[in-house]
Amino acid sequence: MTTPIKHKITVHFHQENRTVSLDVPEGENILQFFEKNGETLPFSCRNGCCTTCAVRILSGSVEQSEGIGLSRQLQEKGYALLCIAKANNSATVETQEEDEVYELQFGKYLDSIQNKAGNPFDI
Ligand code: FES
């Protein structure tokens, strides 16, 4: 029997002023693994869409090919969604400011809607 490969994932949860490190088995979903071990992290949709679970990667990397809610540009800038991310490497990440990634990704569209008179969804 082979020992599963594990990767140390460290999360700086700055809104709660705590840092948690766990050795996550290769290919395991990071958010779910933390929850199974009693460590609750920010989440909402759990499907890679809402960006509530977004983090900044400070070092290392995670596998996030299943995410549809984070643009390639933001992934390249070092953001990740922990609800769809899997451990494939050691990584240190920090939670984002509230709505940071949402604003980066959708802010330009929201600005154009807010500047229109009448029904904001009638575009
Ligand atoms: S919980 Fe919604 S994108 Fe991760």
mmCIF file with all atom_site columns, C-alpha atoms and ligand atoms in Angstrom:
data_model
loop_
_atom_site.group_PDB
_atom_site.id
_atom_site.type_symbol
_atom_site.label_atom_id
_atom_site.label_alt_id
_atom_site.label_comp_id
_atom_site.label_asym_id
_atom_site.label_entity_id
_atom_site.label_seq_id
_atom_site.pdbx_PDB_ins_code
_atom_site.Cartn_x
_atom_site.Cartn_y
_atom_site.Cartn_z
_atom_site.occupancy
_atom_site.B_iso_or_equiv
_atom_site.pdbx_formal_charge
_atom_site.auth_seq_id
_atom_site.auth_comp_id
_atom_site.auth_asym_id
_atom_site.auth_atom_id
_atom_site.pdbx_PDB_model_num
ATOM   1   C  CA  . MET A 1 1   ? 0.000   0.000  0.000   1.00 0.00 ? 1   MET A CA  1
ATOM   2   C  CA  . THR A 1 2   ? 1.394   3.386  -0.971  1.00 0.00 ? 2   THR A CA  1
ATOM   3   C  CA  . THR A 1 3   ? 1.192   6.463  1.213   1.00 0.00 ? 3   THR A CA  1
ATOM   4   C  CA  . PRO A 1 4   ? -0.819  9.212  -0.462  1.00 0.00 ? 4   PRO A CA  1
ATOM   5   C  CA  . ILE A 1 5   ? 1.111   12.292 -1.469  1.00 0.00 ? 5   ILE A CA  1
ATOM   6   C  CA  . LYS A 1 6   ? 0.148   15.290 0.653   1.00 0.00 ? 6   LYS A CA  1
ATOM   7   C  CA  . HIS A 1 7   ? 0.695   18.982 0.126   1.00 0.00 ? 7   HIS A CA  1
ATOM   8   C  CA  . LYS A 1 8   ? 0.878   21.575 2.888   1.00 0.00 ? 8   LYS A CA  1
ATOM   9   C  CA  . ILE A 1 9   ? -1.790  24.211 2.315   1.00 0.00 ? 9   ILE A CA  1
ATOM   10  C  CA  . THR A 1 10  ? -1.578  27.250 4.594   1.00 0.00 ? 10  THR A CA  1
ATOM   11  C  CA  . VAL A 1 11  ? -4.459  29.704 4.738   1.00 0.00 ? 11  VAL A CA  1
ATOM   12  C  CA  . HIS A 1 12  ? -4.097  33.122 6.371   1.00 0.00 ? 12  HIS A CA  1
ATOM   13  C  CA  . PHE A 1 13  ? -7.694  33.915 7.270   1.00 0.00 ? 13  PHE A CA  1
ATOM   14  C  CA  . HIS A 1 14  ? -7.048  37.556 8.088   1.00 0.00 ? 14  HIS A CA  1
ATOM   15  C  CA  . GLN A 1 15  ? -10.692 38.492 8.799   1.00 0.00 ? 15  GLN A CA  1
ATOM   16  C  CA  . GLU A 1 16  ? -10.539 36.072 11.746  1.00 0.00 ? 16  GLU A CA  1
ATOM   17  C  CA  . ASN A 1 17  ? -6.881  36.754 12.497  1.00 0.00 ? 17  ASN A CA  1
ATOM   18  C  CA  . ARG A 1 18  ? -5.888  33.101 12.251  1.00 0.00 ? 18  ARG A CA  1
ATOM   19  C  CA  . THR A 1 19  ? -3.624  30.944 10.133  1.00 0.00 ? 19  THR A CA  1
ATOM   20  C  CA  . VAL A 1 20  ? -4.267  27.260 9.484   1.00 0.00 ? 20  VAL A CA  1
ATOM   21  C  CA  . SER A 1 21  ? -1.968  24.735 7.812   1.00 0.00 ? 21  SER A CA  1
ATOM   22  C  CA  . LEU A 1 22  ? -3.092  21.269 6.790   1.00 0.00 ? 22  LEU A CA  1
ATOM   23  C  CA  . ASP A 1 23  ? -1.460  18.494 4.787   1.00 0.00 ? 23  ASP A CA  1
ATOM   24  C  CA  . VAL A 1 24  ? -4.023  17.958 2.045   1.00 0.00 ? 24  VAL A CA  1
ATOM   25  C  CA  . PRO A 1 25  ? -3.900  14.702 0.044   1.00 0.00 ? 25  PRO A CA  1
ATOM   26  C  CA  . GLU A 1 26  ? -3.091  15.186 -3.634  1.00 0.00 ? 26  GLU A CA  1
ATOM   27  C  CA  . GLY A 1 27  ? -6.225  15.852 -5.679  1.00 0.00 ? 27  GLY A CA  1
ATOM   28  C  CA  . GLU A 1 28  ? -8.467  16.581 -2.662  1.00 0.00 ? 28  GLU A CA  1
ATOM   29  C  CA  . ASN A 1 29  ? -10.760 19.593 -2.713  1.00 0.00 ? 29  ASN A CA  1
ATOM   30  C  CA  . ILE A 1 30  ? -9.125  22.151 -0.411  1.00 0.00 ? 30  ILE A CA  1
ATOM   31  C  CA  . LEU A 1 31  ? -12.250 23.817 1.033   1.00 0.00 ? 31  LEU A CA  1
ATOM   32  C  CA  . GLN A 1 32  ? -13.880 20.452 1.792   1.00 0.00 ? 32  GLN A CA  1
ATOM   33  C  CA  . PHE A 1 33  ? -10.704 19.043 3.345   1.00 0.00 ? 33  PHE A CA  1
ATOM   34  C  CA  . PHE A 1 34  ? -10.390 22.035 5.677   1.00 0.00 ? 34  PHE A CA  1
ATOM   35  C  CA  . GLU A 1 35  ? -14.053 21.665 6.672   1.00 0.00 ? 35  GLU A CA  1
ATOM   36  C  CA  . LYS A 1 36  ? -13.628 17.922 7.325   1.00 0.00 ? 36  LYS A CA  1
ATOM   37  C  CA  . ASN A 1 37  ? -10.865 18.915 9.720   1.00 0.00 ? 37  ASN A CA  1
ATOM   38  C  CA  . GLY A 1 38  ? -12.969 21.494 11.570  1.00 0.00 ? 38  GLY A CA  1
ATOM   39  C  CA  . GLU A 1 39  ? -11.628 24.586 9.804   1.00 0.00 ? 39  GLU A CA  1
ATOM   40  C  CA  . THR A 1 40  ? -14.386 26.680 8.306   1.00 0.00 ? 40  THR A CA  1
ATOM   41  C  CA  . LEU A 1 41  ? -13.345 29.096 5.569   1.00 0.00 ? 41  LEU A CA  1
ATOM   42  C  CA  . PRO A 1 42  ? -15.434 31.633 3.614   1.00 0.00 ? 42  PRO A CA  1
ATOM   43  C  CA  . PHE A 1 43  ? -17.778 30.104 1.014   1.00 0.00 ? 43  PHE A CA  1
ATOM   44  C  CA  . SER A 1 44  ? -21.206 30.554 -0.524  1.00 0.00 ? 44  SER A CA  1
ATOM   45  C  CA  . CYS A 1 45  ? -22.042 28.755 -3.800  1.00 0.00 ? 45  CYS A CA  1
ATOM   46  C  CA  . ARG A 1 46  ? -19.407 25.977 -3.593  1.00 0.00 ? 46  ARG A CA  1
ATOM   47  C  CA  . ASN A 1 47  ? -19.462 25.807 -7.397  1.00 0.00 ? 47  ASN A CA  1
ATOM   48  C  CA  . GLY A 1 48  ? -16.723 28.223 -8.406  1.00 0.00 ? 48  GLY A CA  1
ATOM   49  C  CA  . CYS A 1 49  ? -19.152 30.973 -9.377  1.00 0.00 ? 49  CYS A CA  1
ATOM   50  C  CA  . CYS A 1 50  ? -19.640 33.583 -6.628  1.00 0.00 ? 50  CYS A CA  1
ATOM   51  C  CA  . THR A 1 51  ? -15.971 34.344 -5.639  1.00 0.00 ? 51  THR A CA  1
ATOM   52  C  CA  . THR A 1 52  ? -16.770 34.345 -1.884  1.00 0.00 ? 52  THR A CA  1
ATOM   53  C  CA  . CYS A 1 53  ? -14.031 31.754 -1.317  1.00 0.00 ? 53  CYS A CA  1
ATOM   54  C  CA  . ALA A 1 54  ? -11.413 33.605 -3.377  1.00 0.00 ? 54  ALA A CA  1
ATOM   55  C  CA  . VAL A 1 55  ? -7.882  33.828 -2.034  1.00 0.00 ? 55  VAL A CA  1
ATOM   56  C  CA  . ARG A 1 56  ? -4.606  35.372 -3.132  1.00 0.00 ? 56  ARG A CA  1
ATOM   57  C  CA  . ILE A 1 57  ? -1.852  32.824 -3.639  1.00 0.00 ? 57  ILE A CA  1
ATOM   58  C  CA  . LEU A 1 58  ? 1.253   34.053 -1.819  1.00 0.00 ? 58  LEU A CA  1
ATOM   59  C  CA  . SER A 1 59  ? 3.432   31.088 -2.776  1.00 0.00 ? 59  SER A CA  1
ATOM   60  C  CA  . GLY A 1 60  ? 3.038   27.735 -4.456  1.00 0.00 ? 60  GLY A CA  1
ATOM   61  C  CA  . SER A 1 61  ? 0.016   26.835 -6.540  1.00 0.00 ? 61  SER A CA  1
ATOM   62  C  CA  . VAL A 1 62  ? -3.293  24.966 -6.540  1.00 0.00 ? 62  VAL A CA  1
ATOM   63  C  CA  . GLU A 1 63  ? -5.143  23.128 -9.295  1.00 0.00 ? 63  GLU A CA  1
ATOM   64  C  CA  . GLN A 1 64  ? -8.246  25.118 -10.289 1.00 0.00 ? 64  GLN A CA  1
ATOM   65  C  CA  . SER A 1 65  ? -9.093  24.022 -13.821 1.00 0.00 ? 65  SER A CA  1
ATOM   66  C  CA  . GLU A 1 66  ? -12.755 23.377 -12.850 1.00 0.00 ? 66  GLU A CA  1
ATOM   67  C  CA  . GLY A 1 67  ? -13.404 27.005 -11.922 1.00 0.00 ? 67  GLY A CA  1
ATOM   68  C  CA  . ILE A 1 68  ? -15.620 29.045 -14.202 1.00 0.00 ? 68  ILE A CA  1
ATOM   69  C  CA  . GLY A 1 69  ? -16.091 32.017 -11.865 1.00 0.00 ? 69  GLY A CA  1
ATOM   70  C  CA  . LEU A 1 70  ? -12.570 33.373 -12.053 1.00 0.00 ? 70  LEU A CA  1
ATOM   71  C  CA  . SER A 1 71  ? -11.151 34.807 -15.247 1.00 0.00 ? 71  SER A CA  1
ATOM   72  C  CA  . ARG A 1 72  ? -7.879  33.509 -16.621 1.00 0.00 ? 72  ARG A CA  1
ATOM   73  C  CA  . GLN A 1 73  ? -6.420  36.995 -16.059 1.00 0.00 ? 73  GLN A CA  1
ATOM   74  C  CA  . LEU A 1 74  ? -7.256  36.921 -12.336 1.00 0.00 ? 74  LEU A CA  1
ATOM   75  C  CA  . GLN A 1 75  ? -5.885  33.378 -12.041 1.00 0.00 ? 75  GLN A CA  1
ATOM   76  C  CA  . GLU A 1 76  ? -2.658  34.618 -13.633 1.00 0.00 ? 76  GLU A CA  1
ATOM   77  C  CA  . LYS A 1 77  ? -2.600  37.503 -11.109 1.00 0.00 ? 77  LYS A CA  1
ATOM   78  C  CA  . GLY A 1 78  ? -2.534  34.909 -8.345  1.00 0.00 ? 78  GLY A CA  1
ATOM   79  C  CA  . TYR A 1 79  ? -6.156  34.489 -7.304  1.00 0.00 ? 79  TYR A CA  1
ATOM   80  C  CA  . ALA A 1 80  ? -7.835  31.136 -6.719  1.00 0.00 ? 80  ALA A CA  1
ATOM   81  C  CA  . LEU A 1 81  ? -11.224 29.800 -5.649  1.00 0.00 ? 81  LEU A CA  1
ATOM   82  C  CA  . LEU A 1 82  ? -10.818 27.328 -2.803  1.00 0.00 ? 82  LEU A CA  1
ATOM   83  C  CA  . CYS A 1 83  ? -14.227 25.686 -3.332  1.00 0.00 ? 83  CYS A CA  1
ATOM   84  C  CA  . ILE A 1 84  ? -13.075 24.156 -6.615  1.00 0.00 ? 84  ILE A CA  1
ATOM   85  C  CA  . ALA A 1 85  ? -9.306  24.107 -5.983  1.00 0.00 ? 85  ALA A CA  1
ATOM   86  C  CA  . LYS A 1 86  ? -7.483  20.836 -5.460  1.00 0.00 ? 86  LYS A CA  1
ATOM   87  C  CA  . ALA A 1 87  ? -4.120  20.260 -3.858  1.00 0.00 ? 87  ALA A CA  1
ATOM   88  C  CA  . ASN A 1 88  ? -1.414  19.537 -6.404  1.00 0.00 ? 88  ASN A CA  1
ATOM   89  C  CA  . ASN A 1 89  ? 1.422   21.469 -4.773  1.00 0.00 ? 89  ASN A CA  1
ATOM   90  C  CA  . SER A 1 90  ? 2.164   23.163 -1.474  1.00 0.00 ? 90  SER A CA  1
ATOM   91  C  CA  . ALA A 1 91  ? 0.699   26.635 -1.259  1.00 0.00 ? 91  ALA A CA  1
ATOM   92  C  CA  . THR A 1 92  ? 0.277   29.569 1.072   1.00 0.00 ? 92  THR A CA  1
ATOM   93  C  CA  . VAL A 1 93  ? -2.786  31.707 0.454   1.00 0.00 ? 93  VAL A CA  1
ATOM   94  C  CA  . GLU A 1 94  ? -4.642  34.548 2.137   1.00 0.00 ? 94  GLU A CA  1
ATOM   95  C  CA  . THR A 1 95  ? -8.320  35.371 2.147   1.00 0.00 ? 95  THR A CA  1
ATOM   96  C  CA  . GLN A 1 96  ? -9.324  38.355 0.033   1.00 0.00 ? 96  GLN A CA  1
ATOM   97  C  CA  . GLU A 1 97  ? -10.980 41.546 1.136   1.00 0.00 ? 97  GLU A CA  1
ATOM   98  C  CA  . GLU A 1 98  ? -14.757 41.308 0.947   1.00 0.00 ? 98  GLU A CA  1
ATOM   99  C  CA  . ASP A 1 99  ? -15.840 41.576 -2.709  1.00 0.00 ? 99  ASP A CA  1
ATOM   100 C  CA  . GLU A 1 100 ? -12.247 42.225 -3.872  1.00 0.00 ? 100 GLU A CA  1
ATOM   101 C  CA  . VAL A 1 101 ? -12.293 39.599 -6.619  1.00 0.00 ? 101 VAL A CA  1
ATOM   102 C  CA  . TYR A 1 102 ? -15.951 40.254 -7.463  1.00 0.00 ? 102 TYR A CA  1
ATOM   103 C  CA  . GLU A 1 103 ? -15.146 43.940 -8.051  1.00 0.00 ? 103 GLU A CA  1
ATOM   104 C  CA  . LEU A 1 104 ? -12.006 43.143 -10.055 1.00 0.00 ? 104 LEU A CA  1
ATOM   105 C  CA  . GLN A 1 105 ? -13.923 40.768 -12.255 1.00 0.00 ? 105 GLN A CA  1
ATOM   106 C  CA  . PHE A 1 106 ? -17.326 42.428 -12.610 1.00 0.00 ? 106 PHE A CA  1
ATOM   107 C  CA  . GLY A 1 107 ? -16.812 46.048 -11.506 1.00 0.00 ? 107 GLY A CA  1
ATOM   108 C  CA  . LYS A 1 108 ? -16.413 47.422 -15.020 1.00 0.00 ? 108 LYS A CA  1
ATOM   109 C  CA  . TYR A 1 109 ? -19.779 45.917 -16.008 1.00 0.00 ? 109 TYR A CA  1
ATOM   110 C  CA  . LEU A 1 110 ? -21.520 47.153 -12.858 1.00 0.00 ? 110 LEU A CA  1
ATOM   111 C  CA  . ASP A 1 111 ? -20.193 50.684 -13.435 1.00 0.00 ? 111 ASP A CA  1
ATOM   112 C  CA  . SER A 1 112 ? -21.699 50.769 -16.921 1.00 0.00 ? 112 SER A CA  1
ATOM   113 C  CA  . ILE A 1 113 ? -25.071 49.562 -15.581 1.00 0.00 ? 113 ILE A CA  1
ATOM   114 C  CA  . GLN A 1 114 ? -25.141 52.124 -12.746 1.00 0.00 ? 114 GLN A CA  1
ATOM   115 C  CA  . ASN A 1 115 ? -24.566 54.991 -15.173 1.00 0.00 ? 115 ASN A CA  1
ATOM   116 C  CA  . LYS A 1 116 ? -27.686 54.191 -17.195 1.00 0.00 ? 116 LYS A CA  1
ATOM   117 C  CA  . ALA A 1 117 ? -31.044 55.796 -16.417 1.00 0.00 ? 117 ALA A CA  1
ATOM   118 C  CA  . GLY A 1 118 ? -34.145 53.651 -15.975 1.00 0.00 ? 118 GLY A CA  1
ATOM   119 C  CA  . ASN A 1 119 ? -34.130 49.911 -15.481 1.00 0.00 ? 119 ASN A CA  1
ATOM   120 C  CA  . PRO A 1 120 ? -30.509 48.986 -14.809 1.00 0.00 ? 120 PRO A CA  1
ATOM   121 C  CA  . PHE A 1 121 ? -31.057 45.551 -16.304 1.00 0.00 ? 121 PHE A CA  1
ATOM   122 C  CA  . ASP A 1 122 ? -32.563 46.892 -19.522 1.00 0.00 ? 122 ASP A CA  1
ATOM   123 C  CA  . ILE A 1 123 ? -29.245 47.046 -21.385 1.00 0.00 ? 123 ILE A CA  1
HETATM 124 S  S1  . FES B 2 .   ? -17.918 29.472 -2.810  1.00 0.00 ? 1   FES B S1  1
HETATM 125 FE FE1 . FES B 2 .   ? -18.621 30.523 -4.539  1.00 0.00 ? 1   FES B FE1 1
HETATM 126 S  S2  . FES B 2 .   ? -16.898 30.592 -5.840  1.00 0.00 ? 1   FES B S2  1
HETATM 127 FE FE2 . FES B 2 .   ? -16.266 29.405 -4.174  1.00 0.00 ? 1   FES B FE2 1
#
